[in-house]
Each structure stands twice: as structure tokens, then as C-alpha cells.
Coordinates of N, CA and C in Angstrom, one line a residue:
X1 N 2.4 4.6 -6.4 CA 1.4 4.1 -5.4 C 0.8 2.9 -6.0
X2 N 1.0 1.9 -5.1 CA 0.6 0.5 -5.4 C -0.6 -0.1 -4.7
X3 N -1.6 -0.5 -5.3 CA -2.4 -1.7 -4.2 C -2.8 -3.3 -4.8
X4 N -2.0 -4.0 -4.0 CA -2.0 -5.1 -3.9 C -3.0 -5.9 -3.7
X5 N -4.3 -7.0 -4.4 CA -5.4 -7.8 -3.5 C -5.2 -9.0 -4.1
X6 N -5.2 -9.9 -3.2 CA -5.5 -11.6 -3.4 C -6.8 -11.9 -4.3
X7 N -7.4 -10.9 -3.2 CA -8.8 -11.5 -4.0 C -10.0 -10.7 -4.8
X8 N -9.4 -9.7 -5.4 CA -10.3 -8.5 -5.7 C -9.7 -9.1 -7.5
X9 N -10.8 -9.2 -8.5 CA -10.5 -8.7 -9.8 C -11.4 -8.0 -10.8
X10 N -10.9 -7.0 -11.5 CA -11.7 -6.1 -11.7 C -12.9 -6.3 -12.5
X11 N -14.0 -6.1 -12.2 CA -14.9 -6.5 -13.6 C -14.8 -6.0 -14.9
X12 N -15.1 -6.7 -15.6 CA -14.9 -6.2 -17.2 C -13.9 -6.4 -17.6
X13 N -12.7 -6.8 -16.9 CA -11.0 -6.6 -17.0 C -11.0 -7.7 -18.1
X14 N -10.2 -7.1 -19.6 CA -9.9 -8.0 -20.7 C -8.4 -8.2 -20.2
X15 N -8.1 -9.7 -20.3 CA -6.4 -9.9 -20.3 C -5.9 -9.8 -21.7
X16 N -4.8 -9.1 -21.3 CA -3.9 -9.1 -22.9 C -2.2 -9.7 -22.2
X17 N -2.3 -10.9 -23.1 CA -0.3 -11.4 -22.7 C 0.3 -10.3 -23.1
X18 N 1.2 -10.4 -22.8 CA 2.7 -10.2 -22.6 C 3.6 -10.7 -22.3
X19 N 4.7 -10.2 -22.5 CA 6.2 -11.1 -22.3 C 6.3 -11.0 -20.7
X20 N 5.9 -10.1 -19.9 CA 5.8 -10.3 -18.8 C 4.5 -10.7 -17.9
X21 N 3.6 -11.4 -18.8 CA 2.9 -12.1 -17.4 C 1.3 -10.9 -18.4
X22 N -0.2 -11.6 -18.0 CA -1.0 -11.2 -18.1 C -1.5 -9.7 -18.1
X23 N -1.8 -8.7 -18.8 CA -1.9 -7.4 -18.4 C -2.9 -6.8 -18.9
X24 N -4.0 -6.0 -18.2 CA -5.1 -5.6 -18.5 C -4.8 -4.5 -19.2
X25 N -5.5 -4.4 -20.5 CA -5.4 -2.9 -21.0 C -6.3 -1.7 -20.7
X26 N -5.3 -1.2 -20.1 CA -6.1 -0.2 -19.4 C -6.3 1.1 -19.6
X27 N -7.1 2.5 -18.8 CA -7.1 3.8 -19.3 C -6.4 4.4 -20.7
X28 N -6.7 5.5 -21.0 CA -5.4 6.2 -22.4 C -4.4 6.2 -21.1
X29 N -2.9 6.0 -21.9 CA -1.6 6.9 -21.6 C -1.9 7.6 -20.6
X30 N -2.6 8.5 -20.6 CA -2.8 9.8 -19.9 C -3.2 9.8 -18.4
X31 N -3.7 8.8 -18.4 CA -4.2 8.7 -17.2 C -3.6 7.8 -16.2
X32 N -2.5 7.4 -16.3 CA -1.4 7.1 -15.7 C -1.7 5.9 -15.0
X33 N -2.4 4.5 -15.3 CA -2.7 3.9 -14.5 C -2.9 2.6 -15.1
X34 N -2.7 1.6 -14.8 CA -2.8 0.1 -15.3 C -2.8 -0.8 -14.0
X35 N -3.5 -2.2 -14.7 CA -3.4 -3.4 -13.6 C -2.6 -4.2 -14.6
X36 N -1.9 -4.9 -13.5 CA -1.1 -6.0 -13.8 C -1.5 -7.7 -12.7
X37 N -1.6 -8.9 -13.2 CA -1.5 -9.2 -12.4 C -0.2 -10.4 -12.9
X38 N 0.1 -10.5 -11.1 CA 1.4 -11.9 -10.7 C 0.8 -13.2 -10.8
X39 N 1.6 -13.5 -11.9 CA 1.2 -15.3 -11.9 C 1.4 -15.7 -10.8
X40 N 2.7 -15.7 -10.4 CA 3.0 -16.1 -9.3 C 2.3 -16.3 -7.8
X41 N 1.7 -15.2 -7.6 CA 1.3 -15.2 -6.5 C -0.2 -14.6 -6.9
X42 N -0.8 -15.2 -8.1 CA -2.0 -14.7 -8.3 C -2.9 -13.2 -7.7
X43 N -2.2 -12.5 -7.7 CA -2.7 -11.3 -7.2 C -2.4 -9.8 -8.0
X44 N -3.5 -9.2 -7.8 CA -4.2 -8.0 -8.9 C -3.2 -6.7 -8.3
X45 N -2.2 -6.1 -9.1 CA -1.7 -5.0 -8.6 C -2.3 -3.7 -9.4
X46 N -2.4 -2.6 -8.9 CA -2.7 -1.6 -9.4 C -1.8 -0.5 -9.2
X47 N -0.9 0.2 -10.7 CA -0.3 1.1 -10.7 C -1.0 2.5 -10.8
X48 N -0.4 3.3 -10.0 CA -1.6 4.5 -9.9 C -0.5 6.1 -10.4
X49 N -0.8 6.7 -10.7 CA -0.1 8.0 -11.0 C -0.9 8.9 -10.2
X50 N -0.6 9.6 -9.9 CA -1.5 10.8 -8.7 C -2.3 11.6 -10.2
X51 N -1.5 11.6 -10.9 CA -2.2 12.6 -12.4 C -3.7 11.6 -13.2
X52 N -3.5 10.8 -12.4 CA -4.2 9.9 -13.4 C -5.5 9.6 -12.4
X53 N -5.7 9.8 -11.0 CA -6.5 9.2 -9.9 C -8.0 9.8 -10.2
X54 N -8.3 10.8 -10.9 CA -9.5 10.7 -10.7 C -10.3 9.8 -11.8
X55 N -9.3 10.0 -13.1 CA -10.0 9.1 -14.4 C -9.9 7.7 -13.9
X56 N -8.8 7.3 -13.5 CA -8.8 6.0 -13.2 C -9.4 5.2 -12.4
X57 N -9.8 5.6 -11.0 CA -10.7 5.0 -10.0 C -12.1 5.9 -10.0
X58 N -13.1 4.5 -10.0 CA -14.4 5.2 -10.4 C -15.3 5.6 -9.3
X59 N -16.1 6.3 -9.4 CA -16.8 7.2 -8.7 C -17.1 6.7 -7.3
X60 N -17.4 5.5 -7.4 CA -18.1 4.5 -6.7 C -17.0 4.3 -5.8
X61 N -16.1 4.4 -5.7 CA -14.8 3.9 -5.0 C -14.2 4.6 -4.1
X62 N -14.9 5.6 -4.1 CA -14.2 6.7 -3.3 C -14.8 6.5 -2.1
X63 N -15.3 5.9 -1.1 CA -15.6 5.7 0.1 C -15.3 4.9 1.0
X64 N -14.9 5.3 2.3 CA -14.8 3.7 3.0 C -15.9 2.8 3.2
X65 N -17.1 3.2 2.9 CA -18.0 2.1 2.8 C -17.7 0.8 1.4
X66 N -17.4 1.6 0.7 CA -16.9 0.5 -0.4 C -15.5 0.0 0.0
X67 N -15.0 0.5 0.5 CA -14.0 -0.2 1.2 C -13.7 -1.2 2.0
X68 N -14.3 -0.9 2.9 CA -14.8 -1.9 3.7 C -15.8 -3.3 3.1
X69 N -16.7 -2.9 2.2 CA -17.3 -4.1 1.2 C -16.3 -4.9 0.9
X70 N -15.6 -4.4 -0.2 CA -14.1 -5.4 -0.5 C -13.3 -6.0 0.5
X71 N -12.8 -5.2 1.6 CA -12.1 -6.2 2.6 C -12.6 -7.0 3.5
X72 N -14.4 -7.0 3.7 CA -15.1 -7.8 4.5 C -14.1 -8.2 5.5
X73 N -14.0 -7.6 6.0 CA -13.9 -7.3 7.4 C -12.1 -8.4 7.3
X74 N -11.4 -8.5 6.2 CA -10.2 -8.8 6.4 C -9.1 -7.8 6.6
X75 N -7.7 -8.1 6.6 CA -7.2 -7.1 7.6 C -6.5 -6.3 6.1
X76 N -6.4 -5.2 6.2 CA -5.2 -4.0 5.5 C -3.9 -4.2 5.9
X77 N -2.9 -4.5 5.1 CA -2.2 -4.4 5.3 C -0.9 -3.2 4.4
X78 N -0.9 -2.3 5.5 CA 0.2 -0.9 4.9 C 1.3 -1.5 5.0
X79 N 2.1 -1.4 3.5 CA 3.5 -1.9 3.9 C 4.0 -0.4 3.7
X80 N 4.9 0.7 4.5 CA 5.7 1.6 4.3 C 7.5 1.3 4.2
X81 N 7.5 1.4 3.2 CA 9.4 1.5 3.0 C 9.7 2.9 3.5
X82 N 10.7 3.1 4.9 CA 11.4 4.4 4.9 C 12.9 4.2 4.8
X83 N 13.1 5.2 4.7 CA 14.8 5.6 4.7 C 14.8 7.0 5.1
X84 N 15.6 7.3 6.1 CA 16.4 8.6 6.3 C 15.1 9.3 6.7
X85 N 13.7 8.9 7.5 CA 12.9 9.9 8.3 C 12.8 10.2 9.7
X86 N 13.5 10.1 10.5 CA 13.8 10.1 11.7 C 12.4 11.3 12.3
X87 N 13.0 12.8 11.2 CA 12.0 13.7 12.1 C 10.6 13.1 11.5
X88 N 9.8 12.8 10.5 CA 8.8 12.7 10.1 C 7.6 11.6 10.0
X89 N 8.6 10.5 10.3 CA 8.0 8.8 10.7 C 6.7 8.8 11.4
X90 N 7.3 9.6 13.1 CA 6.1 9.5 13.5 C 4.9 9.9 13.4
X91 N 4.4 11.1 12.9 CA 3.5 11.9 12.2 C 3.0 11.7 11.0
X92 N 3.6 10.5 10.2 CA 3.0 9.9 9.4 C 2.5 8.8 9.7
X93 N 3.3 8.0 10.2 CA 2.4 6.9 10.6 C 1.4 7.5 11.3
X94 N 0.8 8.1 11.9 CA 0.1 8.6 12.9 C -1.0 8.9 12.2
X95 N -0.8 9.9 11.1 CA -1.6 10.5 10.0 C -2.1 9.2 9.4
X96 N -1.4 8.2 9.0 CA -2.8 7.0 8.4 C -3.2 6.5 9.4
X97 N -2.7 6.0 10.5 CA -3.5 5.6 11.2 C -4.5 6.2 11.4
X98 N -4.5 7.5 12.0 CA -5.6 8.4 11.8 C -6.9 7.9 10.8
X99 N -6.3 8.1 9.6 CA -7.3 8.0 8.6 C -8.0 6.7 8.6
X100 N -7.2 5.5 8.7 CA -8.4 4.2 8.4 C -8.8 3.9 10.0
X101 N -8.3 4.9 11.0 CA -9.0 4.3 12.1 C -10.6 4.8 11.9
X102 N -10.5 6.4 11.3 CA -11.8 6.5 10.6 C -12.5 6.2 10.0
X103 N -11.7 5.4 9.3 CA -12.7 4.9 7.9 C -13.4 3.8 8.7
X104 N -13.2 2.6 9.9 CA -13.1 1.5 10.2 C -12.5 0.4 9.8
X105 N -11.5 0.4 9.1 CA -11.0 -0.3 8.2 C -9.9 -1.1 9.4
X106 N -9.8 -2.6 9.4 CA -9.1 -3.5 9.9 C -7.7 -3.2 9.3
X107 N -6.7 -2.9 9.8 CA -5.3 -2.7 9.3 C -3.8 -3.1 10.0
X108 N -3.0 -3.2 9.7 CA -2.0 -3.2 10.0 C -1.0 -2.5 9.5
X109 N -0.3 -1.2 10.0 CA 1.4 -0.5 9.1 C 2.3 -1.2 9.5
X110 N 3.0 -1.7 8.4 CA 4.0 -2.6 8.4 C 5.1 -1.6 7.6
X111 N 5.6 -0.4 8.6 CA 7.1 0.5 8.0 C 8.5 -0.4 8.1
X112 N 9.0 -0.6 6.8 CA 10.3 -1.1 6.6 C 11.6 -0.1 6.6
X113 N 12.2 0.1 7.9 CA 13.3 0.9 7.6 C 14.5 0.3 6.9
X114 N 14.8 0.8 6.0 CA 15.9 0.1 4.8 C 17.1 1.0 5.5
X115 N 17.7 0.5 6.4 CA 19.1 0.8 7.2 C 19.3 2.4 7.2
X116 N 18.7 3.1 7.6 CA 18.5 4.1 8.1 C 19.3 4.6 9.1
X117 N 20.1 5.3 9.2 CA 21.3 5.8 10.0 C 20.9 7.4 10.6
X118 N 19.7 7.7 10.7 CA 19.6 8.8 11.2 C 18.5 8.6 12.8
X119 N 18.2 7.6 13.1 CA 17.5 7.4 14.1 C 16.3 7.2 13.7
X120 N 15.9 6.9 12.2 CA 14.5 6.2 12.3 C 13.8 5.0 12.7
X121 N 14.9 4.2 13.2 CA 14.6 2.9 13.8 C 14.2 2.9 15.2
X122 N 14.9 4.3 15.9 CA 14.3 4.4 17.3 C 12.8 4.8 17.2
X123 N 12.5 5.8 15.9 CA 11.7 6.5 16.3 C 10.2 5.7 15.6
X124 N 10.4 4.4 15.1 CA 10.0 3.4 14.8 C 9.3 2.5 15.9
X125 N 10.3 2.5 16.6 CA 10.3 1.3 17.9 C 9.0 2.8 18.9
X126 N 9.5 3.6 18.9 CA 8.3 4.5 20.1 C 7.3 4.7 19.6
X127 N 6.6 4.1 18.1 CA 5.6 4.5 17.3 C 5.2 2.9 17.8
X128 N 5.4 1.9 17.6 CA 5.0 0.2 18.0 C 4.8 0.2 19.3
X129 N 5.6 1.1 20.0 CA 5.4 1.0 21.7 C 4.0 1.8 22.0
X130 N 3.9 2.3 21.3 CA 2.3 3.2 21.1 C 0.9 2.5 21.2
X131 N 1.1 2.0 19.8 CA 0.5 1.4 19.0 C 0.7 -0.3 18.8
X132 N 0.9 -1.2 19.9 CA 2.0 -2.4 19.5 C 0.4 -3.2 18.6
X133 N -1.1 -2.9 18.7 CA -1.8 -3.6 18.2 C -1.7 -3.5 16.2
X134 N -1.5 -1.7 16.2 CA -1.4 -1.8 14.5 C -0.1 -1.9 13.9
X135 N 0.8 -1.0 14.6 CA 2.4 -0.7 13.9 C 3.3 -1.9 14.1
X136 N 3.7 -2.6 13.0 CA 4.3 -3.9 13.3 C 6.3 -3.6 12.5
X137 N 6.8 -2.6 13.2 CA 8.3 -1.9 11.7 C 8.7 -3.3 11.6
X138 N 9.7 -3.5 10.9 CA 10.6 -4.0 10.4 C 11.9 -3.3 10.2
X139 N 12.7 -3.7 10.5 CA 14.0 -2.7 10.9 C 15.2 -3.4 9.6
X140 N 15.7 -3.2 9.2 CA 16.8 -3.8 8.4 C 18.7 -3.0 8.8
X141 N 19.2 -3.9 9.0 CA 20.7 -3.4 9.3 C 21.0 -2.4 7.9
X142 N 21.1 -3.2 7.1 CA 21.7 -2.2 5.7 C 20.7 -1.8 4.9
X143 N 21.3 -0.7 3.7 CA 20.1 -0.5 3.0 C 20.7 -1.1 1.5
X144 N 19.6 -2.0 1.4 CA 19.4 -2.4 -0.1 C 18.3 -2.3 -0.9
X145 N 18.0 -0.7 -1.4 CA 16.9 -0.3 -1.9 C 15.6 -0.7 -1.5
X146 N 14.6 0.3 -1.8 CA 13.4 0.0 -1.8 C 12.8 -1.0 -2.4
X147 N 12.8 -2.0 -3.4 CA 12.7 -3.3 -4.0 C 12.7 -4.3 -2.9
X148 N 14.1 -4.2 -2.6 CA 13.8 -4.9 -1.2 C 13.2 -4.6 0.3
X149 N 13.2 -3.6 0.0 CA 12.2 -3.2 1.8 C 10.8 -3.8 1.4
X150 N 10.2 -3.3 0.2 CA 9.2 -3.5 -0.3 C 8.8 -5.1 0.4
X151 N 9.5 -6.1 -0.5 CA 9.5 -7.8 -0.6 C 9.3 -8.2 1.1
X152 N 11.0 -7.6 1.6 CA 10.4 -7.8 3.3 C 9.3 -7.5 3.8
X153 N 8.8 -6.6 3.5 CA 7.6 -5.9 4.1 C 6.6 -6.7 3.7
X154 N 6.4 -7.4 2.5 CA 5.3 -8.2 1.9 C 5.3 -9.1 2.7
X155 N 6.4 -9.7 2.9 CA 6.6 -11.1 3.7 C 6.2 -11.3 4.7
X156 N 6.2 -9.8 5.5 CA 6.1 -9.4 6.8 C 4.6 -9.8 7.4
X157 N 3.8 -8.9 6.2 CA 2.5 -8.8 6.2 C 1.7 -9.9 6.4
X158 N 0.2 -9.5 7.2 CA -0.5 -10.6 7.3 C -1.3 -10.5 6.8
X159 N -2.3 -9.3 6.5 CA -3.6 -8.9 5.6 C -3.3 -9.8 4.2
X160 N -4.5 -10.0 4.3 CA -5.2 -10.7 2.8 C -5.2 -9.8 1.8
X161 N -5.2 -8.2 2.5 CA -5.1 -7.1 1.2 C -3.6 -6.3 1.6
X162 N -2.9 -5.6 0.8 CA -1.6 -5.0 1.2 C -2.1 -3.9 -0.2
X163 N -1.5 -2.6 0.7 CA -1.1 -1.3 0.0 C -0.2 -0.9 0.8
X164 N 0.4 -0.5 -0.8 CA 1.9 -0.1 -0.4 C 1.9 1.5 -0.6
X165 N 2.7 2.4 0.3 CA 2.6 3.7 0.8 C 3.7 4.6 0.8
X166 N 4.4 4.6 0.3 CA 6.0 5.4 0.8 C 5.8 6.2 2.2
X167 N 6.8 5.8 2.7 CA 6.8 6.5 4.1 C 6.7 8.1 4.4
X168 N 7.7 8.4 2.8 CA 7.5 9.9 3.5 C 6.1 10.4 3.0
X169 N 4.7 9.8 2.5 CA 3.6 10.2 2.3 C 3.2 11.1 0.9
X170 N 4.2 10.2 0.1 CA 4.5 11.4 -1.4 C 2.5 10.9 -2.1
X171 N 1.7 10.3 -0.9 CA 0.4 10.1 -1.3 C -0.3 10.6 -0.1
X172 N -1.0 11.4 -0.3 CA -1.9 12.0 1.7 C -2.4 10.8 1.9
X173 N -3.0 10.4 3.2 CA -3.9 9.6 3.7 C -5.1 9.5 3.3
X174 N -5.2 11.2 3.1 CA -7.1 11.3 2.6 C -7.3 11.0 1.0
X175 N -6.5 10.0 0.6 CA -6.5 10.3 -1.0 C -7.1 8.5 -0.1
X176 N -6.7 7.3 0.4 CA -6.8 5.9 0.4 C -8.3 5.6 0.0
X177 N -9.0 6.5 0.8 CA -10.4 5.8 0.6 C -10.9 5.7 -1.4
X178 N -10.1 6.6 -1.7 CA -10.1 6.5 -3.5 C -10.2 5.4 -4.1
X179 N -9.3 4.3 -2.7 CA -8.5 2.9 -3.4 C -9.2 1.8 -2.8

């Protein structure tokens, strides 16, 4: 579980180089979580371990009111990579939407099917015909891994903030406001 922000950096955050690019030293080992950020595209990523989620994100963060502080009213952007969910797509997407329509949270799901041969693309297309204000898929002919659905899906996006989700929801919905 990843979340992506342009413009969020953490306070107190010491940079330490590395051969790959600036990297905050973060939690013990154990807690399964680090920020990295992209020179490139100057933006703060945060790796998260589900074992690691309560040490790592602080107390304070657990609500959508804090949530909403940080995104000032800019848009969320969900990128979901699926493959092979035909029965399950729609009830997930459904289920976050659900959730940050509660929170109030400005969003967009932006589900990338990475060439999907079981009918997740239709059942993709009846989830946007729903929804055509939040659900924006992205459909891909072939599949070339999740790396790449991911990038498309970035590309895709228009929020100023992006979190990334796996489709099949290997994270609940009720865990985001954490983030």
C-alpha cells in the first residue's frame, strides 16, 4: 500500500542519500514502513506494511477530518491496478467509494485493467456508467504487469494527491482514513 502527495512533507523528516534518490530514515524494521521521495517528480511516497500501520501512522491521522486538512479540498486520486476480477470489481469499487463518499473527501478511482480476459473490462465499463462523475477505468489490451498499470494509471490521474489500492482490496476501505 502506497500513498503518493505532491505536496505533503513530513515534519521532522531527516533526509538520508542513497544510491537511489533521498530517503527518510524511518520507524525500526518492524514496523514495516518508510518514506521515500522521487526526485523526479518531487513527490513524497509512503510505503506501508498492514503489520506496521498502527506504529507508523500517528494518532492524529486517523480521521477524515485530517484528511481533508491535507487535501484542502484538492481532488484524491485512487489509482486501482486489476487483473482477472470480473466477479469482484464492482463491489469494490463500490466499497471505496462508499467510504470517502463518507469521509467527504474529493476523489477520483482511476481502476487500471491490465488485459484482463475474464470480463473485467465490461464490468468496469457498468461501474463508470454508474458513476461517470468518480470512476474514470482505464482499460489496457494486454497485460504487462502491475508496474505498468500502476504508471498508466498515474498518468491517467488528475488529483494533486494519488493512492494507490490494489483492486482486489488486499487493504479495507476502512483502514484510508489512517492515511
Amino acid at each position: 500500500f502506497s500513498v503518493l502527495s505532491e505536496r505533503v512533507k513530513p515534519r521532522g523528516v531527516q533526509w538520508h542519500k542513497r544510491p537511489n534518490g533521498p530517503v527518510r530514515e524511518g520507524p525500526a524494521p518492524s514496523d514495516r514502513a518508510a518514506f521515500t521521495a522521487c526526485p523526479k517528480h518531487g513527490r513524497i511516497l509512503l510505503h506501508m506494511n498492514m503489520t506496521g500501520l498502527d506504529a507508523a501512522v500517528p494518532k492524529a491521522a486517523t480521521s477524515w477530518t485530517n484528511a481533508r486538512k491535507v487535501l484542502k479540498g484538492d481532488l484524491l486520486s485512487v489509482i486501482m491496478p486489476v487483473y482477472h476480477l470480473a466477479d469482484t470489481i464492482e463491489p469494490n469499487l463500490d466499497s471505496v467509494a462508499a467510504c470517502l463518499d463518507a469521509g467527504g473527501i474529493p476523489y477520483e478511482l482511476v481502476p487500471v485493467d491490465d488485459g484482463s480476459a475474464d470480463g473485467t473490462a465490461e464490468a468496469l465499463r457498468r461501474v463508470a456508467a454508474k458513476r461517470p462523475d468518480v470512476v474514470r477505468p482505464v482499460l489496457l489490451d494486454v497485460n504487462a504487469g502491475k508496474g505498468n498499470a500502476l504508471r498508466v494509471g498515474f498518468r491517467a490521474s488528475r488529483g494533486g494527491y494519488v493512492l494507490l489500492l490494489d483492486g482486489d482490496l488486499d487493504i479495507a476501505p476502512r483502514m484510508l482514513p489512517k492515511f
